[in-house]
Amino acid sequence: MNNSIHNFPIPANEPIKEYLKGSPERLALERELKRQSETAVEIPLIIDGKEVFTNDTGKVVMPHDHKHTLAIYHKAGEKEIKMAIDSAVKAQKIWSDLNWTTRASIMLKIAELLTIKYRAVINAATMLGQSKNIYQSEIDAVCEAADFLRFNVSFATDIYKNQPISSFNQLNRMEYRALEGFVFAVSPFNFTSIASNLNLSPVMMGNATIWKPATTSILSNYYLMKIFMEAGVPAGVVNFLPGSGALIGKHIMESRDLAGIHFTGSNATFNSLWNSVGDMLTKYKSYPRLVGETGGKDFIFVHPSANPKEVAVAAFSGAFEYQGQKCSAASRIYIPESLWPEIKSEIIKLSKEAKMGDVCDFKNFVNAVIDESSFDNIISYIEFAKESDEAEIIFGGDYDKSVGYFVSPTLIKTVNPHFKSMEEEIFGPVLTAYVYENSKVEETLKLCDETSPYGLTGAVFGSDRLAVAEICNRLRYSAGNFYINDKPTGAVVGKQPFGGSRGSGTNDKAGGSFNLIRWVSPRTIKETFISPTDIFYPYMKED
Ligand code: NAD
């Protein structure tokens, strides 16, 4: 046994490549986009390191060209779900006993594979399968995915180092045990990096996972799974289980070995998983750890001292990058009446310049929304606004699903601060503005704080430092990630640990030690060197 304590590299954020015309990264990506566009991949389940084909299949299509099939994937049935549970429980014992350095080195190797050997592959799969432009894919599938791994090695080191004090005649230790059983990792469609991290942060701490990927991100998620295996993640440590969420969720919830759920997605799904755990509580071996990041209704609050152009740029990028399908996307904005005319004219200018279309045309700022049900849901809000006396469409409002699921970036202005699109998560390229009287900052802050059930991200714009400081205090519980003079999206691992409370989740901050600590169950060990040999204390022996 090698007992040395190793130094891992000091983590740093993966540099974002520029993809300028003719650059090596651009040429490699163009080749890979072509290859993946011309290939239809068959995606199996992967259980205990083995491919499983069930012949109950579904299709993966390009959201921006939905007649184009990218892959056929096999769906898990009851038998495969049971196989995955057995596989994860068995693998956890071996994996958690393995030397921590070996686990960490596998994580660091995955980061290298993602950023060097498979950069073009994971970007192309994310662009084509989830309809992201290059930049949105690069910051997600490559940079954030690698950052999670490199920073988590460092955070885990700090956790393992955290030891209690000892004294003469005793040695105290903390053993950071993996959870007993398996972790159910349930990932959303919108971030490849989140899918990776939902598995690998518990795995880093010695756990094994059963991974239910979102149906609309299976292509990139399958490539991730293959990279995990190539890096040396042993059979059974991550079990890849595409299929129906309801069916997989039902059988997983019934397993006595469910030790935790690591979830990102909608409130409806997380709430149903939480309720099922509650119903089954007495059946489990331990209390399952429930970690979930859910929805948002993220805001920008503009103070009268703000710079209108900066607000317009932040609002446009914050609301419409990746078609507003980020949990952090700005979807409501409070603007003082004195600044509205200038902000309006600046943001309209941007809406005319930003092009929409296929991900392979690199000039496009906006691509398609993920699928038909999402498209239909988004346009129901736009139609509602068009028909309302309380709202007007400032720009956008168009949509077309004949080729791909395209919805133009849309700005709604409402006179009702409780208008439906000010309150509900839409998860699409729709921003609603409420223009307030300059004398009503205080009342509008109250509205901003109390309008939605969420508390994920929010931003304030202003140059009056006292006012900004006051607003920051006033909105303390309105957002778990709060931005001053910046858009509310684009959190970076190691810099802005991410997550919100209220209806937005358990706020365990992905990309930080708060999250990793949820995947261990510490055991305290006290060792006494010379044990007492009688039951009496000295004062009892005075006579
Ligand atoms: P979703 O809830 O529809 O799906 C998430 C995952 O849950 C998918 O894999 C789905 O198949 C699975 N699922 C659905 N029903 C299930 C069940 N009964 N049992 C087990 N699994 C089940 O969410 P989505 O549409 O993929 O993602 C969008 C949502 O995710 C938005 O609400 C967004 O705000 C949220 N999100 C939050 C964060 C954050 O950090 N707070 C980050 C990204 C996305």
PDB file of C-alpha atoms and ligand atoms in Angstrom, residues 184-191 194 211-217 243-250 252-253 263-270 272-273 276 292-298 325-328 370-371 374 425 427 454 456 498-500 504-505 510, ligand 1:
ATOM      1  CA  PHE A 184     -29.801   8.113  -8.343  1.00  0.00           C
ATOM      2  CA  ALA A 185     -28.471  10.826 -10.707  1.00  0.00           C
ATOM      3  CA  VAL A 186     -31.266  12.437 -12.723  1.00  0.00           C
ATOM      4  CA  SER A 187     -30.104  14.967 -15.291  1.00  0.00           C
ATOM      5  CA  PRO A 188     -31.834  17.713 -17.315  1.00  0.00           C
ATOM      6  CA  PHE A 189     -31.445  18.344 -21.043  1.00  0.00           C
ATOM      7  CA  ASN A 190     -29.927  21.775 -20.886  1.00  0.00           C
ATOM      8  CA  PHE A 191     -26.343  21.295 -19.618  1.00  0.00           C
ATOM      9  CA  ILE A 194     -24.547  19.175 -15.182  1.00  0.00           C
ATOM     10  CA  TRP A 211     -27.939   7.699 -14.223  1.00  0.00           C
ATOM     11  CA  LYS A 212     -31.246   8.644 -15.794  1.00  0.00           C
ATOM     12  CA  PRO A 213     -30.326  11.070 -18.610  1.00  0.00           C
ATOM     13  CA  ALA A 214     -32.932  13.401 -20.148  1.00  0.00           C
ATOM     14  CA  THR A 215     -34.292  11.939 -23.365  1.00  0.00           C
ATOM     15  CA  THR A 216     -33.392  15.079 -25.324  1.00  0.00           C
ATOM     16  CA  SER A 217     -29.702  15.081 -24.344  1.00  0.00           C
ATOM     17  CA  GLY A 243     -35.849   5.435 -20.682  1.00  0.00           C
ATOM     18  CA  SER A 244     -39.049   6.651 -19.133  1.00  0.00           C
ATOM     19  CA  GLY A 245     -38.438   8.840 -16.075  1.00  0.00           C
ATOM     20  CA  ALA A 246     -41.685   7.728 -14.494  1.00  0.00           C
ATOM     21  CA  LEU A 247     -40.894   4.004 -14.862  1.00  0.00           C
ATOM     22  CA  ILE A 248     -37.258   4.238 -13.799  1.00  0.00           C
ATOM     23  CA  GLY A 249     -38.125   6.615 -10.946  1.00  0.00           C
ATOM     24  CA  LYS A 250     -40.825   4.283  -9.627  1.00  0.00           C
ATOM     25  CA  ILE A 252     -35.578   3.163  -8.035  1.00  0.00           C
ATOM     26  CA  MET A 253     -37.695   4.726  -5.286  1.00  0.00           C
ATOM     27  CA  PHE A 263     -31.243  15.873  -9.324  1.00  0.00           C
ATOM     28  CA  THR A 264     -31.421  18.869 -11.631  1.00  0.00           C
ATOM     29  CA  GLY A 265     -34.633  19.606 -13.493  1.00  0.00           C
ATOM     30  CA  SER A 266     -38.127  20.889 -12.940  1.00  0.00           C
ATOM     31  CA  ASN A 267     -39.886  21.369  -9.614  1.00  0.00           C
ATOM     32  CA  ALA A 268     -42.660  18.998 -10.616  1.00  0.00           C
ATOM     33  CA  THR A 269     -40.222  16.094 -11.046  1.00  0.00           C
ATOM     34  CA  PHE A 270     -38.168  16.838  -7.928  1.00  0.00           C
ATOM     35  CA  SER A 272     -42.641  13.889  -7.001  1.00  0.00           C
ATOM     36  CA  LEU A 273     -39.322  12.153  -6.209  1.00  0.00           C
ATOM     37  CA  SER A 276     -42.042   9.107  -3.132  1.00  0.00           C
ATOM     38  CA  GLY A 292     -32.031  19.016  -6.131  1.00  0.00           C
ATOM     39  CA  GLU A 293     -31.574  22.143  -8.209  1.00  0.00           C
ATOM     40  CA  THR A 294     -34.858  23.108  -9.812  1.00  0.00           C
ATOM     41  CA  GLY A 295     -36.578  26.037 -11.516  1.00  0.00           C
ATOM     42  CA  GLY A 296     -36.083  29.780 -11.541  1.00  0.00           C
ATOM     43  CA  LYS A 297     -37.823  33.036 -12.392  1.00  0.00           C
ATOM     44  CA  ASP A 298     -34.686  35.083 -12.527  1.00  0.00           C
ATOM     45  CA  GLN A 325     -33.263  27.540 -21.541  1.00  0.00           C
ATOM     46  CA  LYS A 326     -30.918  28.127 -18.624  1.00  0.00           C
ATOM     47  CA  CYS A 327     -32.294  27.839 -15.136  1.00  0.00           C
ATOM     48  CA  SER A 328     -30.489  31.153 -14.520  1.00  0.00           C
ATOM     49  CA  ILE A 370     -35.415  21.680 -27.271  1.00  0.00           C
ATOM     50  CA  ASP A 371     -38.592  19.914 -28.431  1.00  0.00           C
ATOM     51  CA  SER A 374     -41.396  22.968 -24.929  1.00  0.00           C
ATOM     52  CA  GLU A 425     -41.012  29.785 -15.304  1.00  0.00           C
ATOM     53  CA  PHE A 427     -37.907  28.146 -19.973  1.00  0.00           C
ATOM     54  CA  TYR A 454     -38.217  30.799  -6.775  1.00  0.00           C
ATOM     55  CA  LEU A 456     -32.249  31.144  -8.014  1.00  0.00           C
ATOM     56  CA  PHE A 498     -24.238  27.768  -8.107  1.00  0.00           C
ATOM     57  CA  GLY A 499     -27.687  27.178  -6.619  1.00  0.00           C
ATOM     58  CA  GLY A 500     -30.720  28.827  -5.101  1.00  0.00           C
ATOM     59  CA  SER A 504     -35.262  26.647  -6.686  1.00  0.00           C
ATOM     60  CA  GLY A 505     -33.853  23.705  -4.804  1.00  0.00           C
ATOM     61  CA  ALA A 510     -22.843  22.601  -7.471  1.00  0.00           C
TER      62      ALA A 510
HETATM   63  P1  NAD B   1     -37.464  17.692 -16.187  1.00  0.00           P
HETATM   64  O1  NAD B   1     -37.863  17.751 -14.760  1.00  0.00           O
HETATM   65  O2  NAD B   1     -38.534  17.550 -17.200  1.00  0.00           O
HETATM   66  O3  NAD B   1     -36.495  16.461 -16.409  1.00  0.00           O
HETATM   67  C1  NAD B   1     -35.322  16.275 -15.624  1.00  0.00           C
HETATM   68  C2  NAD B   1     -35.009  14.801 -15.584  1.00  0.00           C
HETATM   69  O4  NAD B   1     -35.990  14.135 -14.775  1.00  0.00           O
HETATM   70  C3  NAD B   1     -35.058  14.104 -16.952  1.00  0.00           C
HETATM   71  O5  NAD B   1     -33.995  13.185 -17.019  1.00  0.00           O
HETATM   72  C4  NAD B   1     -36.388  13.384 -16.911  1.00  0.00           C
HETATM   73  O6  NAD B   1     -36.439  12.268 -17.758  1.00  0.00           O
HETATM   74  C5  NAD B   1     -36.413  12.957 -15.454  1.00  0.00           C
HETATM   75  N1  NAD B   1     -37.736  12.574 -14.932  1.00  0.00           N
HETATM   76  C6  NAD B   1     -38.947  13.054 -15.277  1.00  0.00           C
HETATM   77  N2  NAD B   1     -39.904  12.457 -14.524  1.00  0.00           N
HETATM   78  C7  NAD B   1     -39.273  11.609 -13.689  1.00  0.00           C
HETATM   79  C8  NAD B   1     -39.692  10.716 -12.659  1.00  0.00           C
HETATM   80  N3  NAD B   1     -40.975  10.591 -12.325  1.00  0.00           N
HETATM   81  N4  NAD B   1     -38.762   9.996 -12.012  1.00  0.00           N
HETATM   82  C9  NAD B   1     -37.453  10.128 -12.319  1.00  0.00           C
HETATM   83  N5  NAD B   1     -36.988  10.957 -13.272  1.00  0.00           N
HETATM   84  C10 NAD B   1     -37.883  11.685 -13.948  1.00  0.00           C
HETATM   85  O7  NAD B   1     -36.524  18.956 -16.499  1.00  0.00           O
HETATM   86  P2  NAD B   1     -35.867  19.407 -17.886  1.00  0.00           P
HETATM   87  O8  NAD B   1     -36.956  19.893 -18.805  1.00  0.00           O
HETATM   88  O9  NAD B   1     -34.915  18.386 -18.412  1.00  0.00           O
HETATM   89  O10 NAD B   1     -34.991  20.656 -17.416  1.00  0.00           O
HETATM   90  C11 NAD B   1     -35.530  21.927 -17.281  1.00  0.00           C
HETATM   91  C12 NAD B   1     -35.719  22.289 -15.834  1.00  0.00           C
HETATM   92  O11 NAD B   1     -34.486  22.132 -15.151  1.00  0.00           O
HETATM   93  C13 NAD B   1     -36.113  23.750 -15.639  1.00  0.00           C
HETATM   94  O12 NAD B   1     -37.130  23.838 -14.676  1.00  0.00           O
HETATM   95  C14 NAD B   1     -34.820  24.388 -15.130  1.00  0.00           C
HETATM   96  O13 NAD B   1     -35.011  25.547 -14.354  1.00  0.00           O
HETATM   97  C15 NAD B   1     -34.217  23.270 -14.352  1.00  0.00           C
HETATM   98  N6  NAD B   1     -32.770  23.439 -14.194  1.00  0.00           N
HETATM   99  C16 NAD B   1     -32.324  23.881 -12.988  1.00  0.00           C
HETATM  100  C17 NAD B   1     -30.956  24.086 -12.783  1.00  0.00           C
HETATM  101  C18 NAD B   1     -30.456  24.605 -11.456  1.00  0.00           C
HETATM  102  O14 NAD B   1     -29.265  24.539 -11.214  1.00  0.00           O
HETATM  103  N7  NAD B   1     -31.331  25.101 -10.593  1.00  0.00           N
HETATM  104  C19 NAD B   1     -30.059  23.826 -13.820  1.00  0.00           C
HETATM  105  C20 NAD B   1     -30.555  23.360 -15.040  1.00  0.00           C
HETATM  106  C21 NAD B   1     -31.926  23.159 -15.204  1.00  0.00           C
END
